[in-house]
Structures are given as C-alpha cells and as structure tokens.
Amino acid sequence: MNKQIVLLSGDGVGKEIMESAKIVLNMIANEYGHRFNFQEHAIGGEALDLYGTPLPRETLDACRNADAVLLGAVGGPTWDEYPSHLRPEKGLLEIRKELGLFANLRPVKSFRPLLHASPLKEERVKNSDIMIIRELTGGLYFGEPSERRNNGEAVVDTLAYTRNEMEKIVDKAFESARLRRKHLTSVDKANVLESSRMWREVVNEKARDYPDVQVEHLLVDAAAMKLITNPSGFDVMVTENLFGDILSDEASVLTGSIGMLPSASIRSDGFGMYEPVHGSAPDIAGKGIANPLGMILSAAMMLRYSFGMEEEACEMEEAVNQVLEQGYHTSDLQVKGGKTVGTKEMTEVVLDMLTTRSVSDSICSMYA
Ligand code: IPM
Ligand code: MG
C-alpha cells in the first residue's frame, strides 16, 4: 500500500521521538512492500515561532490531504505567557476540531517487565487492560467563544454537547467493547450535571443495540477511585472530554510510565491522528534520552486503525514488548536491573527485534 503520512513533530522531545517512529515505519514498509511518504509540517510552539500561529493553514491543508497524521508533542515554557489563543496547545485543540477527530482512544495496558515500576502494588495492576475512550471535540474545551467570558470579576466556560455528538462517541465505545471483553463503563456526573443526564440516557438507549455488551454507569469521582482500587475491573471506559482528559492521565501512571502510552484520535471514516500520551518534556528535550516507545506504539495504532494493517501493527507492538522483556528501558522507567538506553539505542533494539522475531499474537490484541 502507498500512504501519505503527515508528521507533526512539534516541540520538546517531539522531533527525537518522531525520528524513531519514522525509522521503524520505514523498516515495516520494506518488510511488507508498502510505501510510506512522509511530509513534515509545523504545529504548536514551533509554528508560533515560525508563522505566528500554532496551526498554520498549510499544516491543516496537508493533514486534510493525507491518509493519517503522526504528532509528537506540543508546548513548553517558552510560550507559557502567551495569550490563550496563541498557545501551542491551541494548535492541538484546533486540529482535533478541524479534522473532526471526535474519538480519542487511550489504551492502558501494563507490560509485564514494567509491573514493579507501577506506584500500585504489582498484584493490583497485573491484569489491567483498559481502553479509555474520550470524546475529543466537544464539552468544556469547545464552548462557544462568545460564551467564554472573563470580565475580571466573573468568568464563564460552557459545557455544551449535542445528542448526536454523544451518540457518535457512545457507538464507538460499544463497538470497541464488542471487540474486547464486552464490558463498558460509562463515566459521568449525572447526580449534578444536565449534560451527564443526557449522556446516561444516550448510553442506555444505545445499549439496546448491543445486547452482548454489559453496561455499567459510574460517577466520575467514583471512577477516579476505582481506577486505583481495582483497575483490572475496567474493560472499555467512555466519557466526555474533560473527564477523559483527567482520568486518562490518572490511568496512565498505573503502568509504570506515561512514556509508554500511545493514543489515537479518529473519526468514523478511519482517518486519524496518532500521538503519545506524554507531553513535550522540555526538561529532557535534546538530550537524546526520551522514551520513543509511546510514539512507536502510536505509529502501530495508525497502521491498525487508519490503514487496516493489523499484522504490521502487531509486529511493532510485539517488538516493543520483547525489548522490554530483554531488559532494555529508557531512564523514565524506574525498573530494576536491565540496561538503560537512550532514544537512538532504544530505536535500534526495536529494529533488531523486528528483523529477528516472528509474529505472535501474545500482546497484539491489546488495542482492539
Ligand atoms: C491531552 C492534553 C491536552 C488536552 C492539552 C495539551 C490541551 O492534556 O491530550 O490530554 O487537554 O486535551
Ligand atoms: Mg491530558
């Protein structure tokens, strides 16, 4: 297959980890006879410096014409004092909205060699395998600008959703649950918020179309607690934008390091943008020590969701699993023993693993 991929490395460690993903993707392309054409564009702080906007028109147009987008990270202290419409993060929010990427998939699964790096007891996290599905283009993040007011004395942010927006994300979550362990936890704040009451209604209506999926409703505060007390009790979790932002960061530390976690932001036609869950990590940028595995696993998600290349995706995921099994890790992973390597060396061991191992399905069902 021939695919056009836009690379938005962004800020901080973005460039270093993007390079790793590119190298690994080229290796996969060679092995399977695909052609991946990469086109690099600016976003976030870099775009602000170069073009005075966090999302240049040219970047957005290139994404619109591509088959998929890979994103590194945006943001950093350089732009902290910029007004909100000129912050690197604004570029990220705008691109999600403009491209219609309403479904954010954040799988959280622990790798066996990293279990002891979790802040929770090993036996508690051991069987955790959660797919967090966060609505990404609505809610408090995107209240009408005219309704966002701050007159110095009072301030307003608006939480708005249409029924249709809720139906789309809830459908996506039921479909995902069907491919996994058929359990869906819907998270809301229906004891307080009107939007949550409609959300719950939509989930209950949709549940009739998916009788094979077991549905549970949890209030967001209880869900935050259960993520710590019983993470293995979750299969697919679906929630609105802000709750999903918070819960996915909470869940990400369960597995030992946020540096490992990939994400997909997709729409119904299969187009998507893929990025690691971690941020731009300005404190370690340029040092060659960033963990490239979250980015590599994000590229694997791209192969699976946007290109239908299941076997290729599995191969990448299994290679990552194997390098961890062999004791390789970057400095963000607080693991005992093994060998600490930098970004380039980690990428090389992943490449070696790709050339020497055969595909097994031991881990690749993890992101269904
Ligand atoms: C995320 C990030 C973003 C968000 C920020 C950088 C705007 O935290 O992708 O989770 O809040 O969505
Ligand atoms: Mg976040």
Tab-separated table of C-alpha atoms and ligand atoms in Angstrom:
chain	number	residue	atom	x	y	z
A	1	MET	CA	0.000	0.000	0.000
A	2	ASN	CA	1.034	3.555	-0.662
A	3	LYS	CA	0.237	6.004	2.160
A	4	GLN	CA	0.745	9.719	2.712
A	5	ILE	CA	1.598	10.468	6.325
A	6	VAL	CA	1.935	13.967	7.748
A	7	LEU	CA	4.472	14.237	10.569
A	8	LEU	CA	3.904	16.972	13.117
A	9	SER	CA	6.863	16.622	15.461
A	10	GLY	CA	6.010	19.782	17.386
A	11	ASP	CA	8.028	20.850	20.419
A	12	GLY	CA	10.369	19.492	23.097
A	13	VAL	CA	11.177	15.822	22.612
A	14	GLY	CA	8.772	15.664	19.641
A	15	LYS	CA	11.479	15.639	16.962
A	16	GLU	CA	13.596	12.950	18.622
A	17	ILE	CA	10.765	10.502	19.112
A	18	MET	CA	9.263	11.206	15.681
A	19	GLU	CA	12.569	10.225	14.104
A	20	SER	CA	12.312	6.863	15.877
A	21	ALA	CA	8.769	6.259	14.621
A	22	LYS	CA	9.836	7.128	11.071
A	23	ILE	CA	12.748	4.687	11.133
A	24	VAL	CA	10.567	1.883	12.473
A	25	LEU	CA	7.809	2.594	9.931
A	26	ASN	CA	10.340	2.532	7.089
A	27	MET	CA	11.512	-0.865	8.252
A	28	ILE	CA	7.918	-2.159	8.305
A	29	ALA	CA	7.290	-0.673	4.845
A	30	ASN	CA	10.328	-2.512	3.461
A	31	GLU	CA	9.339	-5.757	5.045
A	32	TYR	CA	5.743	-5.704	3.814
A	33	GLY	CA	6.197	-3.904	0.479
A	34	HIS	CA	4.386	-0.703	1.492
A	35	ARG	CA	5.355	2.833	0.666
A	36	PHE	CA	5.002	5.452	3.346
A	37	ASN	CA	5.553	9.014	2.117
A	38	PHE	CA	6.310	11.397	4.956
A	39	GLN	CA	5.647	15.112	4.862
A	40	GLU	CA	6.735	17.269	7.796
A	41	HIS	CA	4.812	20.316	8.953
A	42	ALA	CA	4.892	22.740	11.859
A	43	ILE	CA	2.479	22.868	14.788
A	44	GLY	CA	2.441	24.272	18.329
A	45	GLY	CA	5.284	26.419	19.642
A	46	GLU	CA	7.474	25.827	16.617
A	47	ALA	CA	4.700	27.062	14.323
A	48	LEU	CA	4.140	30.081	16.579
A	49	ASP	CA	7.815	30.995	16.257
A	50	LEU	CA	7.901	30.447	12.502
A	51	TYR	CA	4.476	31.658	11.381
A	52	GLY	CA	2.892	33.428	14.351
A	53	THR	CA	0.104	30.829	14.689
A	54	PRO	CA	0.041	27.433	16.451
A	55	LEU	CA	-1.793	25.842	13.496
A	56	PRO	CA	-0.755	27.267	10.111
A	57	ARG	CA	-3.215	26.877	7.216
A	58	GLU	CA	-0.597	24.934	5.284
A	59	THR	CA	-0.295	22.351	8.081
A	60	LEU	CA	-4.046	21.879	8.266
A	61	ASP	CA	-4.374	21.539	4.472
A	62	ALA	CA	-1.564	18.970	4.391
A	63	CYS	CA	-3.341	16.938	7.106
A	64	ARG	CA	-6.620	17.128	5.197
A	65	ASN	CA	-4.914	15.666	2.125
A	66	ALA	CA	-3.053	12.919	3.982
A	67	ASP	CA	-4.061	9.358	4.871
A	68	ALA	CA	-3.053	9.845	8.522
A	69	VAL	CA	-1.154	12.168	10.847
A	70	LEU	CA	1.513	11.422	13.446
A	71	LEU	CA	2.025	14.014	16.150
A	72	GLY	CA	4.920	14.270	18.639
A	73	ALA	CA	4.044	16.797	21.339
A	74	VAL	CA	3.330	20.493	21.708
A	75	GLY	CA	4.074	23.114	24.335
A	76	GLY	CA	6.886	24.300	26.568
A	77	PRO	CA	7.897	27.083	28.952
A	78	THR	CA	8.887	29.431	26.089
A	79	TRP	CA	5.217	30.017	25.263
A	80	ASP	CA	3.728	29.842	28.780
A	81	GLU	CA	2.960	33.550	28.962
A	82	TYR	CA	1.317	33.739	25.531
A	83	PRO	CA	-2.420	34.590	25.463
A	84	SER	CA	-4.727	31.570	25.260
A	85	HIS	CA	-5.442	31.885	21.518
A	86	LEU	CA	-1.695	31.918	20.848
A	87	ARG	CA	-0.600	28.987	22.925
A	88	PRO	CA	0.877	25.809	21.400
A	89	GLU	CA	-1.985	23.768	22.927
A	90	LYS	CA	-4.472	25.831	20.941
A	91	GLY	CA	-2.958	24.294	17.780
A	92	LEU	CA	-3.704	20.833	19.130
A	93	LEU	CA	-7.299	21.681	20.048
A	94	GLU	CA	-7.899	23.322	16.683
A	95	ILE	CA	-6.520	20.468	14.640
A	96	ARG	CA	-8.703	17.972	16.551
A	97	LYS	CA	-11.770	20.107	15.865
A	98	GLU	CA	-10.954	20.986	12.251
A	99	LEU	CA	-10.263	17.375	11.306
A	100	GLY	CA	-13.344	16.120	13.183
A	101	LEU	CA	-11.347	13.714	15.376
A	102	PHE	CA	-14.100	13.076	17.882
A	103	ALA	CA	-12.926	9.775	19.324
A	104	ASN	CA	-9.788	9.616	21.426
A	105	LEU	CA	-8.642	6.088	22.210
A	106	ARG	CA	-6.148	5.713	25.037
A	107	PRO	CA	-5.297	2.096	25.767
A	108	VAL	CA	-3.694	1.454	29.133
A	109	LYS	CA	-2.143	-1.959	29.469
A	110	SER	CA	0.730	-2.958	31.640
A	111	PHE	CA	3.807	-4.617	30.193
A	112	ARG	CA	4.976	-7.483	32.370
A	113	PRO	CA	8.585	-6.254	32.802
A	114	LEU	CA	7.318	-2.856	33.978
A	115	LEU	CA	4.843	-4.076	36.576
A	116	HIS	CA	7.094	-3.301	39.516
A	117	ALA	CA	7.502	0.295	38.259
A	118	SER	CA	3.828	0.993	38.962
A	119	PRO	CA	3.008	3.135	42.019
A	120	LEU	CA	0.393	0.482	42.856
A	121	LYS	CA	1.076	-2.987	44.186
A	122	GLU	CA	2.053	-5.341	41.415
A	123	GLU	CA	-0.821	-7.763	42.007
A	124	ARG	CA	-3.298	-4.915	41.779
A	125	VAL	CA	-2.182	-3.673	38.340
A	126	LYS	CA	-1.177	-7.044	36.944
A	127	ASN	CA	-4.246	-7.741	34.844
A	128	SER	CA	-5.146	-4.180	33.949
A	129	ASP	CA	-6.103	-3.695	30.334
A	130	ILE	CA	-8.256	-0.634	29.855
A	131	MET	CA	-9.381	1.181	26.735
A	132	ILE	CA	-10.283	4.734	27.636
A	133	ILE	CA	-12.470	6.350	25.003
A	134	ARG	CA	-12.675	10.089	25.443
A	135	GLU	CA	-14.940	12.418	23.477
A	136	LEU	CA	-12.482	14.897	21.956
A	137	THR	CA	-14.213	17.703	20.097
A	138	GLY	CA	-16.961	18.914	22.423
A	139	GLY	CA	-17.730	19.840	26.002
A	140	LEU	CA	-15.948	22.459	28.076
A	141	TYR	CA	-12.970	22.544	25.740
A	142	PHE	CA	-15.067	23.953	22.925
A	143	GLY	CA	-17.717	26.207	24.471
A	144	GLU	CA	-18.788	28.975	22.086
A	145	PRO	CA	-16.147	31.755	22.184
A	146	SER	CA	-18.942	34.289	22.745
A	147	GLU	CA	-19.959	32.355	25.850
A	148	ARG	CA	-16.420	32.273	27.231
A	149	ARG	CA	-16.305	35.390	29.285
A	150	ASN	CA	-13.974	36.811	31.859
A	151	ASN	CA	-14.746	40.360	32.952
A	152	GLY	CA	-12.246	40.291	35.771
A	153	GLU	CA	-14.955	39.635	38.386
A	154	ALA	CA	-16.801	36.665	36.947
A	155	VAL	CA	-15.920	34.035	34.421
A	156	VAL	CA	-17.890	31.596	32.247
A	157	ASP	CA	-16.925	28.409	30.410
A	158	THR	CA	-19.651	26.479	28.647
A	159	LEU	CA	-20.178	22.719	28.634
A	160	ALA	CA	-22.218	22.028	25.515
A	161	TYR	CA	-22.994	18.758	23.729
A	162	THR	CA	-25.496	17.746	21.112
A	163	ARG	CA	-27.250	14.379	21.383
A	164	ASN	CA	-25.652	13.468	18.067
A	165	GLU	CA	-22.123	14.085	19.409
A	166	MET	CA	-22.881	11.822	22.352
A	167	GLU	CA	-24.357	9.106	20.147
A	168	LYS	CA	-21.272	9.007	17.928
A	169	ILE	CA	-18.782	8.512	20.740
A	170	VAL	CA	-21.007	6.079	22.627
A	171	ASP	CA	-21.424	3.970	19.471
A	172	LYS	CA	-17.659	3.917	19.044
A	173	ALA	CA	-17.254	2.721	22.617
A	174	PHE	CA	-19.812	-0.073	22.247
A	175	GLU	CA	-18.061	-1.211	19.067
A	176	SER	CA	-14.737	-1.281	20.863
A	177	ALA	CA	-16.208	-3.203	23.819
A	178	ARG	CA	-17.618	-5.751	21.385
A	179	LEU	CA	-14.105	-6.438	20.069
A	180	ARG	CA	-12.714	-6.751	23.586
A	181	ARG	CA	-14.174	-8.218	26.785
A	182	LYS	CA	-17.688	-6.832	26.197
A	183	HIS	CA	-17.838	-4.642	29.250
A	184	LEU	CA	-18.462	-0.903	29.011
A	185	THR	CA	-18.183	1.589	31.851
A	186	SER	CA	-19.790	4.933	31.102
A	187	VAL	CA	-18.456	7.733	33.296
A	188	ASP	CA	-20.461	10.877	34.020
A	189	LYS	CA	-21.623	13.212	36.790
A	190	ALA	CA	-25.339	12.576	36.389
A	191	ASN	CA	-26.042	13.467	40.025
A	192	VAL	CA	-25.119	17.075	39.215
A	193	LEU	CA	-24.851	17.870	35.502
A	194	GLU	CA	-27.653	18.116	32.958
A	195	SER	CA	-25.240	17.122	30.180
A	196	SER	CA	-24.414	13.948	32.110
A	197	ARG	CA	-28.103	13.093	32.431
A	198	MET	CA	-28.482	13.209	28.658
A	199	TRP	CA	-25.225	11.237	28.325
A	200	ARG	CA	-26.631	8.472	30.540
A	201	GLU	CA	-29.861	8.426	28.556
A	202	VAL	CA	-27.921	8.051	25.294
A	203	VAL	CA	-25.830	5.205	26.721
A	204	ASN	CA	-28.960	3.380	27.891
A	205	GLU	CA	-30.637	3.831	24.506
A	206	LYS	CA	-27.582	2.614	22.601
A	207	ALA	CA	-27.218	-0.363	24.944
A	208	ARG	CA	-30.310	-1.878	23.283
A	209	ASP	CA	-28.351	-2.133	20.009
A	210	TYR	CA	-25.528	-4.002	21.741
A	211	PRO	CA	-27.214	-6.626	23.943
A	212	ASP	CA	-23.972	-8.623	24.101
A	213	VAL	CA	-22.177	-5.768	25.915
A	214	GLN	CA	-22.602	-5.362	29.644
A	215	VAL	CA	-23.003	-1.712	30.671
A	216	GLU	CA	-22.137	-0.059	33.954
A	217	HIS	CA	-22.558	3.639	34.892
A	218	LEU	CA	-20.069	5.240	37.245
A	219	LEU	CA	-19.912	8.773	38.587
A	220	VAL	CA	-16.602	10.372	37.693
A	221	ASP	CA	-15.408	10.725	41.298
A	222	ALA	CA	-16.110	7.052	41.963
A	223	ALA	CA	-14.420	6.133	38.685
A	224	ALA	CA	-11.272	8.018	39.740
A	225	MET	CA	-11.246	5.999	42.943
A	226	LYS	CA	-11.903	2.649	41.286
A	227	LEU	CA	-9.049	3.209	38.841
A	228	ILE	CA	-6.742	2.983	41.833
A	229	THR	CA	-8.528	0.373	43.925
A	230	ASN	CA	-9.492	-2.034	41.153
A	231	PRO	CA	-8.025	-1.091	37.752
A	232	SER	CA	-8.446	-4.597	36.388
A	233	GLY	CA	-12.211	-4.213	36.848
A	234	PHE	CA	-12.359	-1.998	33.719
A	235	ASP	CA	-12.534	-3.008	30.095
A	236	VAL	CA	-13.731	-0.089	27.934
A	237	MET	CA	-14.428	3.229	29.614
A	238	VAL	CA	-16.252	6.014	27.764
A	239	THR	CA	-16.584	9.582	28.910
A	240	GLU	CA	-16.803	13.227	27.879
A	241	ASN	CA	-13.832	15.412	27.025
A	242	LEU	CA	-12.646	16.881	30.336
A	243	PHE	CA	-13.380	13.800	32.470
A	244	GLY	CA	-11.480	11.756	29.874
A	245	ASP	CA	-8.518	14.114	29.989
A	246	ILE	CA	-8.217	13.754	33.743
A	247	LEU	CA	-8.948	10.025	34.045
A	248	SER	CA	-6.566	9.112	31.227
A	249	ASP	CA	-3.666	10.838	32.977
A	250	GLU	CA	-4.586	9.077	36.199
A	251	ALA	CA	-4.754	5.719	34.430
A	252	SER	CA	-1.513	6.309	32.541
A	253	VAL	CA	0.659	6.080	35.627
A	254	LEU	CA	-0.748	2.680	36.579
A	255	THR	CA	1.517	1.006	34.071
A	256	GLY	CA	4.774	2.469	35.287
A	257	SER	CA	5.423	5.264	32.829
A	258	ILE	CA	3.334	7.636	30.779
A	259	GLY	CA	6.211	7.471	28.275
A	260	MET	CA	4.920	4.092	27.091
A	261	LEU	CA	1.388	5.053	26.197
A	262	PRO	CA	0.040	5.649	22.708
A	263	SER	CA	-3.204	7.274	21.613
A	264	ALA	CA	-5.394	7.572	18.560
A	265	SER	CA	-7.723	10.430	17.714
A	266	ILE	CA	-10.006	9.216	14.990
A	267	ARG	CA	-13.212	9.814	13.108
A	268	SER	CA	-15.693	7.405	11.573
A	269	ASP	CA	-14.050	7.101	8.129
A	270	GLY	CA	-10.821	5.715	9.625
A	271	PHE	CA	-8.772	8.884	9.270
A	272	GLY	CA	-6.819	9.654	12.404
A	273	MET	CA	-4.064	11.479	14.213
A	274	TYR	CA	-1.789	9.422	16.446
A	275	GLU	CA	0.339	10.710	19.295
A	276	PRO	CA	1.941	9.519	22.511
A	277	VAL	CA	0.027	10.450	25.653
A	278	HIS	CA	3.070	12.135	27.218
A	279	GLY	CA	3.846	15.795	26.583
A	280	SER	CA	6.839	17.652	25.157
A	281	ALA	CA	9.034	17.041	28.258
A	282	PRO	CA	11.087	20.252	27.773
A	283	ASP	CA	13.380	19.316	30.681
A	284	ILE	CA	14.889	16.420	28.723
A	285	ALA	CA	14.477	17.749	25.164
A	286	GLY	CA	17.617	17.498	23.030
A	287	LYS	CA	19.358	15.164	25.482
A	288	GLY	CA	18.698	12.025	23.457
A	289	ILE	CA	17.121	10.206	26.408
A	290	ALA	CA	13.386	10.475	25.645
A	291	ASN	CA	11.411	7.243	25.560
A	292	PRO	CA	10.374	6.666	21.929
A	293	LEU	CA	8.113	3.689	22.695
A	294	GLY	CA	4.880	5.683	23.196
A	295	MET	CA	5.457	7.249	19.774
A	296	ILE	CA	6.311	3.908	18.156
A	297	LEU	CA	3.185	2.328	19.658
A	298	SER	CA	1.163	5.296	18.364
A	299	ALA	CA	2.502	4.604	14.870
A	300	ALA	CA	1.378	0.993	15.327
A	301	MET	CA	-2.117	2.236	16.180
A	302	MET	CA	-2.060	4.238	12.949
A	303	LEU	CA	-1.297	1.100	10.967
A	304	ARG	CA	-4.167	-0.720	12.661
A	305	TYR	CA	-6.913	1.904	12.677
A	306	SER	CA	-6.215	4.035	9.599
A	307	PHE	CA	-4.558	1.542	7.253
A	308	GLY	CA	-6.048	-1.790	8.370
A	309	MET	CA	-2.532	-3.254	8.692
A	310	GLU	CA	-3.225	-5.490	11.673
A	311	GLU	CA	-0.279	-7.817	11.236
A	312	GLU	CA	2.204	-4.968	10.821
A	313	ALA	CA	0.814	-3.243	13.923
A	314	CYS	CA	1.090	-6.451	15.939
A	315	GLU	CA	4.636	-6.913	14.857
A	316	MET	CA	5.614	-3.474	16.100
A	317	GLU	CA	3.799	-3.969	19.416
A	318	GLU	CA	5.372	-7.342	19.946
A	319	ALA	CA	8.845	-5.925	19.165
A	320	VAL	CA	8.316	-3.281	21.849
A	321	ASN	CA	7.176	-5.934	24.293
A	322	GLN	CA	10.237	-8.043	23.544
A	323	VAL	CA	12.776	-5.244	24.060
A	324	LEU	CA	11.234	-4.630	27.468
A	325	GLU	CA	11.307	-8.352	28.215
A	326	GLN	CA	15.011	-8.301	27.397
A	327	GLY	CA	15.551	-5.588	29.983
A	328	TYR	CA	16.034	-2.526	27.796
A	329	HIS	CA	14.490	0.660	29.109
A	330	THR	CA	14.863	4.430	28.915
A	331	SER	CA	15.544	6.475	32.042
A	332	ASP	CA	11.881	7.386	32.649
A	333	LEU	CA	11.137	3.760	33.510
A	334	GLN	CA	12.065	3.100	37.093
A	335	VAL	CA	12.801	-0.557	36.540
A	336	LYS	CA	15.202	-2.744	38.465
A	337	GLY	CA	18.278	-4.029	36.649
A	338	GLY	CA	18.312	-4.259	32.887
A	339	LYS	CA	20.008	-1.803	30.599
A	340	THR	CA	19.257	1.916	30.426
A	341	VAL	CA	19.451	3.200	26.864
A	342	GLY	CA	18.843	6.489	25.067
A	343	THR	CA	16.321	7.261	22.329
A	344	LYS	CA	18.506	6.133	19.403
A	345	GLU	CA	19.690	2.941	21.004
A	346	MET	CA	16.143	2.031	22.027
A	347	THR	CA	15.050	2.557	18.429
A	348	GLU	CA	17.858	0.311	17.238
A	349	VAL	CA	16.944	-2.515	19.575
A	350	VAL	CA	13.343	-2.286	18.374
A	351	LEU	CA	14.626	-2.533	14.771
A	352	ASP	CA	16.792	-5.536	15.649
A	353	MET	CA	13.805	-7.189	17.243
A	354	LEU	CA	11.704	-6.566	14.139
A	355	THR	CA	14.243	-8.313	11.951
A	356	THR	CA	14.751	-11.310	14.202
A	357	ARG	CA	11.433	-12.241	15.707
A	358	SER	CA	8.310	-13.794	14.264
A	359	VAL	CA	4.777	-12.518	14.808
A	360	SER	CA	2.892	-13.934	17.738
A	361	ASP	CA	-0.425	-12.697	18.981
A	362	SER	CA	0.543	-12.648	22.624
A	363	ILE	CA	0.206	-8.907	23.002
A	364	CYS	CA	-1.292	-7.524	19.859
A	365	SER	CA	-4.911	-7.898	20.800
A	366	MET	CA	-4.190	-5.208	23.366
A	367	TYR	CA	-5.520	-2.261	21.394
A	368	ALA	CA	-8.627	-3.679	19.714
B	1	IPM	C1	-4.179	15.791	26.271
B	1	IPM	C2	-3.598	17.102	26.720
B	1	IPM	C3	-4.339	18.228	26.016
B	1	IPM	C4	-5.790	18.155	26.436
B	1	IPM	C5	-3.765	19.623	26.273
B	1	IPM	C6	-2.307	19.699	25.911
B	1	IPM	C7	-4.550	20.697	25.570
B	1	IPM	O1	-3.650	17.224	28.092
B	1	IPM	O2	-4.100	15.486	25.066
B	1	IPM	O3	-4.702	15.066	27.115
B	1	IPM	O4	-6.162	18.665	27.496
B	1	IPM	O5	-6.581	17.557	25.694
B	2	MG	MG	-4.342	15.487	29.068
